Amino acid sequence: MKAERSATPPLPRATATVGTIFKIIRERGPLAASDIVRVTGLAKSTVSVNVDRLLAAGLVREEWRPDSKRRRLKLAEKAGCVVGVDVGQTHLAVGLCDLEAVILERRRVPLALSTEPPESVLERASALIDELAGRARVDRPDLFGMAVGVPGPVDYARRIPVCPPFMPGWDGFPLASRLAERFGCPVFLDNDANVMALGERDRGAAQQVDDFMFVKIGTGIGAGLVVRGEIYRGAKGAVGDVGHIGLDGAETLCRCGNRGCLEAVAGGAALRGKAEEALREGRSSFLAQRSAQGHPVDATLLAQGAAAGDETCLTLLMDSATAIGNVLAKLVNFFNPSLIVVGGGVALAGERYLASIREVVYRRSTPLATSDLVVKKSALGEECGVVGAAVLVLDEILSHRNVLSLVSSRHELASPIS
Amino acid sequence: MKAERSATPPLPRATATVGTIFKIIRERGPLAASDIVRVTGLAKSTVSVNVDRLLAAGLVREEWRPDSKRRRLKLAEKAGCVVGVDVGQTHLAVGLCDLEAVILERRRVPLALSTEPPESVLERASALIDELAGRARVDRPDLFGMAVGVPGPVDYARRIPVCPPFMPGWDGFPLASRLAERFGCPVFLDNDANVMALGERDRGAAQQVDDFMFVKIGTGIGAGLVVRGEIYRGAKGAVGDVGHIGLDGAETLCRCGNRGCLEAVAGGAALRGKAEEALREGRSSFLAQRSAQGHPVDATLLAQGAAAGDETCLTLLMDSATAIGNVLAKLVNFFNPSLIVVGGGVALAGERYLASIREVVYRRSTPLATSDLVVKKSALGEECGVVGAAVLVLDEILSHRNVLSLVSSRHELASPIS
């Protein structure tokens, strides 16, 4: 007997049709109504009625091109706003975006996630959102939704963090529902690497790519997987927890309690620790000089040192790249992606670092698995987390299933209040 | 701009409807026509017309249950046959199966894949198929299709093996098209671990599980991934090539040319080599005694030795299990499956071996990734490859897109020849 799969109950027809038409306009627009008829096989009159509903709700707009006499339809990207929140180990970034995930306003402030309680992060994020919404003069009804990326595993359906080992007080903390209450809109929560993968998929280095891996190398190390165009979360939402893959023979104690985890050897926090040690032991004149000038001793400084020819800085960075490359090589044999996008603060520090990762992956994976493999840097850089969170919330609120309720609520809003 | 995804052109309506109805009957049958109306939202008359077409083509049959007065519909499992071929490093197995992948007739013969040319394997497989079809009195028109699993990477769309490093003459060898010519039916080709995963999904240890990993431990080591109910093949069809994941620090030369590959350390061929070495060096009285009695020195004998308390046999097996467990632990952190099914000749040798793999995976993966993880043995055992190949060809020929042509051809066959 065959396993029962894809047993989703059918949608009511109205939802199905308006949702289908909106999805096509959002993904492929600008396009003419006749293109929608051709692509869907729906009757011309059905397309026409539903396009009118979407136009009336303000979710779709017309575009006229000089070279064409036909009206073309596209997403009305200014019909509302969404907010993307990127919670990092050392930063908190908030962006107000349009319905195509283009940033309108943004703020980025320092954060010490391992010591700041979640209530305080919630307050600070809320204040930043208020500030940006005020600056852009966005009213509550135009705030369609929000999403937050956090550096730890997330129960996506329940919208809570699950056992994040280095975020005291965050296990199960209802950040999403608290924001939803405060701002009166839907709020989603996901792992930061998943969110960043979505950003690269829609607006970054992985456009038109259905299957790829995003690797975040920041204070910690994580990965997001896009499979057949969608984030793959696995059994417990723990997909991509590559920072805690054990390196055979490594004994460094990790903050998770195990020994020899990849991020304990090669992550941003590990690099900082090793750089400080080299500084104390007087092994790098570059670090000594810059540190005396007040520069923070971090991956960016190491990259500058390596570029300036400082041997210690170069060795520290290359050791990190080699360890990460070795783990990625194993994952490439297993998962055979066509593209790996590398982002996060450490990865953005310098080109040479990425080149070393790439070299190890090509050398240590099978020839077949790497024959067309591209390893490239995040195109969104520091904005990846915010844009990705905006993409996540847009995918949810503008989905097939939700667009009908959005159309209905917009109609209500548009009706005169009696 | 959003990447353009799932841009499949719409099917002609007739295909869509008869295909949809057949899929539901195949996956959820026996069920009543009224259930199909409810599930699909199609008009009663539409369901009725299409069910009649499927009944007339003989692809669906009626079933009456004593406790119900309603006619219930199910796949007509005896309407035709398919053939599954399992090409191993040391065996060739062929099975003739019904349309529910139940084996009707089977044969399994020894094979030395590294020395036997593909033409010879093709001849032997063809002769076995003829023999089984003859024994079961199956005529050519009732042979709906075949699938072959081979222990190496496959270009699934082109139906050819790609760079299999230990199968001389097999790179690009048109086994599938040659069989198709000879038997006049569609023939598919896939990697053996993928095929086995499909077998476990439909008729084995992974029924009702949409996402899991199948690990084959035979002469070589490979894995198959099922993602959202379907085989995930990756960029070059190389997904699951875990046998050539490098073990940090291991230096054993692999037949692929690299050093320290998992299968060079822990696969069936490696175990055989180590057992023979132990025998030569007089380190195992058990192996000496059984070998003198004519028993082949292989994983099965090692398992018997371990069960009988022979230290050398136990150590060799446990070293293999530990190496495999260490690699799987990394993959579990990355991929977070809810189920790992372990099969293949070595894995089937004894329970203790699997228990050791399981123990290492639980110990070395993160607690979240293993919190609901089940690691269990293949339920299909030695028949996994043949049943899985039958499932593969059935999924193809009875798919949404293909069932209309099957219905049409069956109608033609049923028409009187004028």
PDB file of C-alpha atoms in Angstrom, chain A residues 7 17 39 90 94 153 185-186 190 193 227 263 305 336 346 369 409:
ATOM      1  CA  ALA A   7      -3.419  14.691   1.137  1.00  0.00           C
ATOM      2  CA  THR A  17      -8.797  30.947  -8.069  1.00  0.00           C
ATOM      3  CA  VAL A  39      -0.970  29.855 -18.083  1.00  0.00           C
ATOM      4  CA  THR A  90      26.047  40.965  18.426  1.00  0.00           C
ATOM      5  CA  VAL A  94      15.180  46.088  11.778  1.00  0.00           C
ATOM      6  CA  PRO A 153      16.581  26.356  16.241  1.00  0.00           C
ATOM      7  CA  CYS A 185      -0.443  41.919  12.544  1.00  0.00           C
ATOM      8  CA  PRO A 186       0.791  38.372  11.929  1.00  0.00           C
ATOM      9  CA  ASP A 190      12.505  31.356  11.937  1.00  0.00           C
ATOM     10  CA  ALA A 193      20.149  31.027   8.296  1.00  0.00           C
ATOM     11  CA  VAL A 227      14.765  22.426  -1.604  1.00  0.00           C
ATOM     12  CA  GLU A 263      31.865  26.713  15.416  1.00  0.00           C
ATOM     13  CA  GLY A 305      45.860  41.787   8.782  1.00  0.00           C
ATOM     14  CA  ASN A 336      24.939  17.613  -4.017  1.00  0.00           C
ATOM     15  CA  VAL A 346      33.026  36.534   9.162  1.00  0.00           C
ATOM     16  CA  ALA A 369      29.311  16.412  -6.889  1.00  0.00           C
ATOM     17  CA  SER A 409     -10.244  42.652   4.758  1.00  0.00           C
TER      18      SER A 409
END
